[in-house]
Amino acid sequence: MLGSLGPTELIIILIIVILLFGVGRIGKIAGELGGGIRAFREGLKGDEKEAKEEEENIPEDN
Protein backbone atom coordinates (compact mmCIF):
# COMPACT_ATOMS: atom_id res chain seq x y z
CA MET A 1 0.00 0.00 0.00
CA LEU A 2 2.67 2.49 0.97
CA GLY A 3 4.61 1.88 -2.23
CA SER A 4 1.69 3.08 -4.33
CA LEU A 5 1.84 6.68 -3.08
CA GLY A 6 2.11 9.14 -5.93
CA PRO A 7 3.55 12.65 -5.98
CA THR A 8 0.19 14.23 -5.15
CA GLU A 9 -0.25 12.14 -2.02
CA LEU A 10 3.31 12.86 -0.89
CA ILE A 11 2.77 16.61 -1.31
CA ILE A 12 -0.44 16.42 0.73
CA ILE A 13 1.37 14.51 3.49
CA LEU A 14 4.19 17.08 3.46
CA ILE A 15 1.70 19.95 3.78
CA ILE A 16 -0.02 18.24 6.72
CA VAL A 17 3.32 17.67 8.47
CA ILE A 18 4.28 21.33 7.96
CA LEU A 19 0.93 22.46 9.35
CA LEU A 20 1.28 20.21 12.40
CA PHE A 21 4.88 20.96 13.32
CA GLY A 22 5.65 24.27 11.65
CA VAL A 23 8.52 25.11 9.33
CA GLY A 24 10.93 26.11 12.10
CA ARG A 25 10.55 22.92 14.06
CA ILE A 26 10.91 20.75 10.94
CA GLY A 27 14.09 22.64 10.04
CA LYS A 28 15.48 22.07 13.52
CA ILE A 29 14.67 18.35 13.38
CA ALA A 30 16.25 18.05 9.93
CA GLY A 31 19.39 19.84 11.15
CA GLU A 32 19.70 17.53 14.14
CA LEU A 33 19.19 14.50 11.91
CA GLY A 34 21.89 15.74 9.53
CA GLY A 35 24.26 16.31 12.45
CA GLY A 36 23.63 12.80 13.71
CA ILE A 37 24.33 11.29 10.31
CA ARG A 38 27.51 13.37 9.99
CA ALA A 39 28.72 12.23 13.42
CA PHE A 40 27.97 8.61 12.53
CA ARG A 41 30.00 8.85 9.31
CA GLU A 42 32.91 10.51 11.14
CA GLY A 43 32.79 7.73 13.71
CA LEU A 44 33.01 5.13 10.96
CA LYS A 45 35.99 6.91 9.42
CA GLY A 46 37.68 7.06 12.82
CA ASP A 47 37.21 3.32 13.30
CA GLU A 48 38.74 2.64 9.88
CA LYS A 49 41.78 4.77 10.75
CA GLU A 50 42.24 2.95 14.05
CA ALA A 51 42.02 -0.44 12.32
CA LYS A 52 44.66 0.58 9.76
CA GLU A 53 46.97 1.87 12.49
CA GLU A 54 46.60 -1.40 14.41
CA GLU A 55 47.39 -3.41 11.27
CA GLU A 56 50.56 -1.36 10.70
CA ASN A 57 51.70 -1.85 14.30
CA ILE A 58 51.35 -5.65 14.27
CA PRO A 59 54.81 -7.22 13.96
CA GLU A 60 55.14 -9.87 11.29
CA ASP A 61 56.64 -13.23 12.30
CA ASN A 62 58.81 -14.31 9.38
GROMACS .gro file of N, CA and C in nm, residues 6-36:
model
   93
    6GLY      N    1   0.164   0.832  -0.482
    6GLY     CA    2   0.211   0.914  -0.593
    6GLY      C    3   0.259   1.049  -0.544
    7PRO      N    4   0.305   1.133  -0.636
    7PRO     CA    5   0.355   1.265  -0.598
    7PRO      C    6   0.250   1.352  -0.530
    8THR      N    7   0.126   1.342  -0.574
    8THR     CA    8   0.019   1.423  -0.515
    8THR      C    9  -0.002   1.387  -0.369
    9GLU      N   10  -0.006   1.258  -0.340
    9GLU     CA   11  -0.025   1.214  -0.202
    9GLU      C   12   0.092   1.256  -0.114
   10LEU      N   13   0.213   1.246  -0.167
   10LEU     CA   14   0.331   1.286  -0.089
   10LEU      C   15   0.330   1.436  -0.058
   11ILE      N   16   0.286   1.517  -0.154
   11ILE     CA   17   0.277   1.661  -0.131
   11ILE      C   18   0.173   1.691  -0.024
   12ILE      N   19   0.060   1.623  -0.028
   12ILE     CA   20  -0.044   1.642   0.073
   12ILE      C   21   0.008   1.604   0.211
   13ILE      N   22   0.079   1.493   0.221
   13ILE     CA   23   0.137   1.451   0.349
   13ILE      C   24   0.236   1.554   0.399
   14LEU      N   25   0.321   1.605   0.309
   14LEU     CA   26   0.419   1.708   0.346
   14LEU      C   27   0.350   1.834   0.398
   15ILE      N   28   0.244   1.876   0.334
   15ILE     CA   29   0.170   1.995   0.378
   15ILE      C   30   0.111   1.972   0.517
   16ILE      N   31   0.055   1.855   0.541
   16ILE     CA   32  -0.002   1.824   0.672
   16ILE      C   33   0.105   1.826   0.780
   17VAL      N   34   0.222   1.768   0.750
   17VAL     CA   35   0.332   1.767   0.847
   17VAL      C   36   0.377   1.910   0.877
   18ILE      N   37   0.388   1.993   0.775
   18ILE     CA   38   0.428   2.133   0.796
   18ILE      C   39   0.325   2.206   0.880
   19LEU      N   40   0.197   2.181   0.856
   19LEU     CA   41   0.093   2.246   0.935
   19LEU      C   42   0.096   2.200   1.081
   20LEU      N   43   0.125   2.073   1.103
   20LEU     CA   44   0.128   2.021   1.240
   20LEU      C   45   0.249   2.070   1.319
   21PHE      N   46   0.366   2.066   1.258
   21PHE     CA   47   0.488   2.096   1.332
   21PHE      C   48   0.542   2.236   1.308
   22GLY      N   49   0.512   2.296   1.197
   22GLY     CA   50   0.565   2.427   1.165
   22GLY      C   51   0.699   2.415   1.094
   23VAL      N   52   0.730   2.514   1.013
   23VAL     CA   53   0.852   2.511   0.933
   23VAL      C   54   0.976   2.515   1.020
   24GLY      N   55   0.976   2.598   1.124
   24GLY     CA   56   1.093   2.611   1.210
   24GLY      C   57   1.129   2.483   1.281
   25ARG      N   58   1.030   2.416   1.333
   25ARG     CA   59   1.055   2.292   1.406
   25ARG      C   60   1.103   2.181   1.312
   26ILE      N   61   1.047   2.175   1.192
   26ILE     CA   62   1.091   2.075   1.094
   26ILE      C   63   1.235   2.102   1.054
   27GLY      N   64   1.271   2.229   1.036
   27GLY     CA   65   1.409   2.264   1.004
   27GLY      C   66   1.505   2.224   1.114
   28LYS      N   67   1.464   2.245   1.238
   28LYS     CA   68   1.548   2.207   1.352
   28LYS      C   69   1.567   2.056   1.357
   29ILE      N   70   1.460   1.982   1.337
   29ILE     CA   71   1.467   1.835   1.338
   29ILE      C   72   1.557   1.786   1.225
   30ALA      N   73   1.542   1.845   1.107
   30ALA     CA   74   1.625   1.805   0.993
   30ALA      C   75   1.773   1.835   1.020
   31GLY      N   76   1.801   1.949   1.081
   31GLY     CA   77   1.939   1.984   1.115
   31GLY      C   78   1.999   1.887   1.214
   32GLU      N   79   1.922   1.849   1.315
   32GLU     CA   80   1.970   1.753   1.414
   32GLU      C   81   1.992   1.616   1.350
   33LEU      N   82   1.904   1.577   1.261
   33LEU     CA   83   1.919   1.450   1.191
   33LEU      C   84   2.046   1.451   1.105
   34GLY      N   85   2.068   1.561   1.034
   34GLY     CA   86   2.189   1.574   0.953
   34GLY      C   87   2.315   1.569   1.038
   35GLY      N   88   2.312   1.634   1.154
   35GLY     CA   89   2.426   1.631   1.245
   35GLY      C   90   2.453   1.491   1.297
   36GLY      N   91   2.348   1.418   1.325
   36GLY     CA   92   2.363   1.280   1.371
   36GLY      C   93   2.423   1.191   1.264
   0.00000   0.00000   0.00000
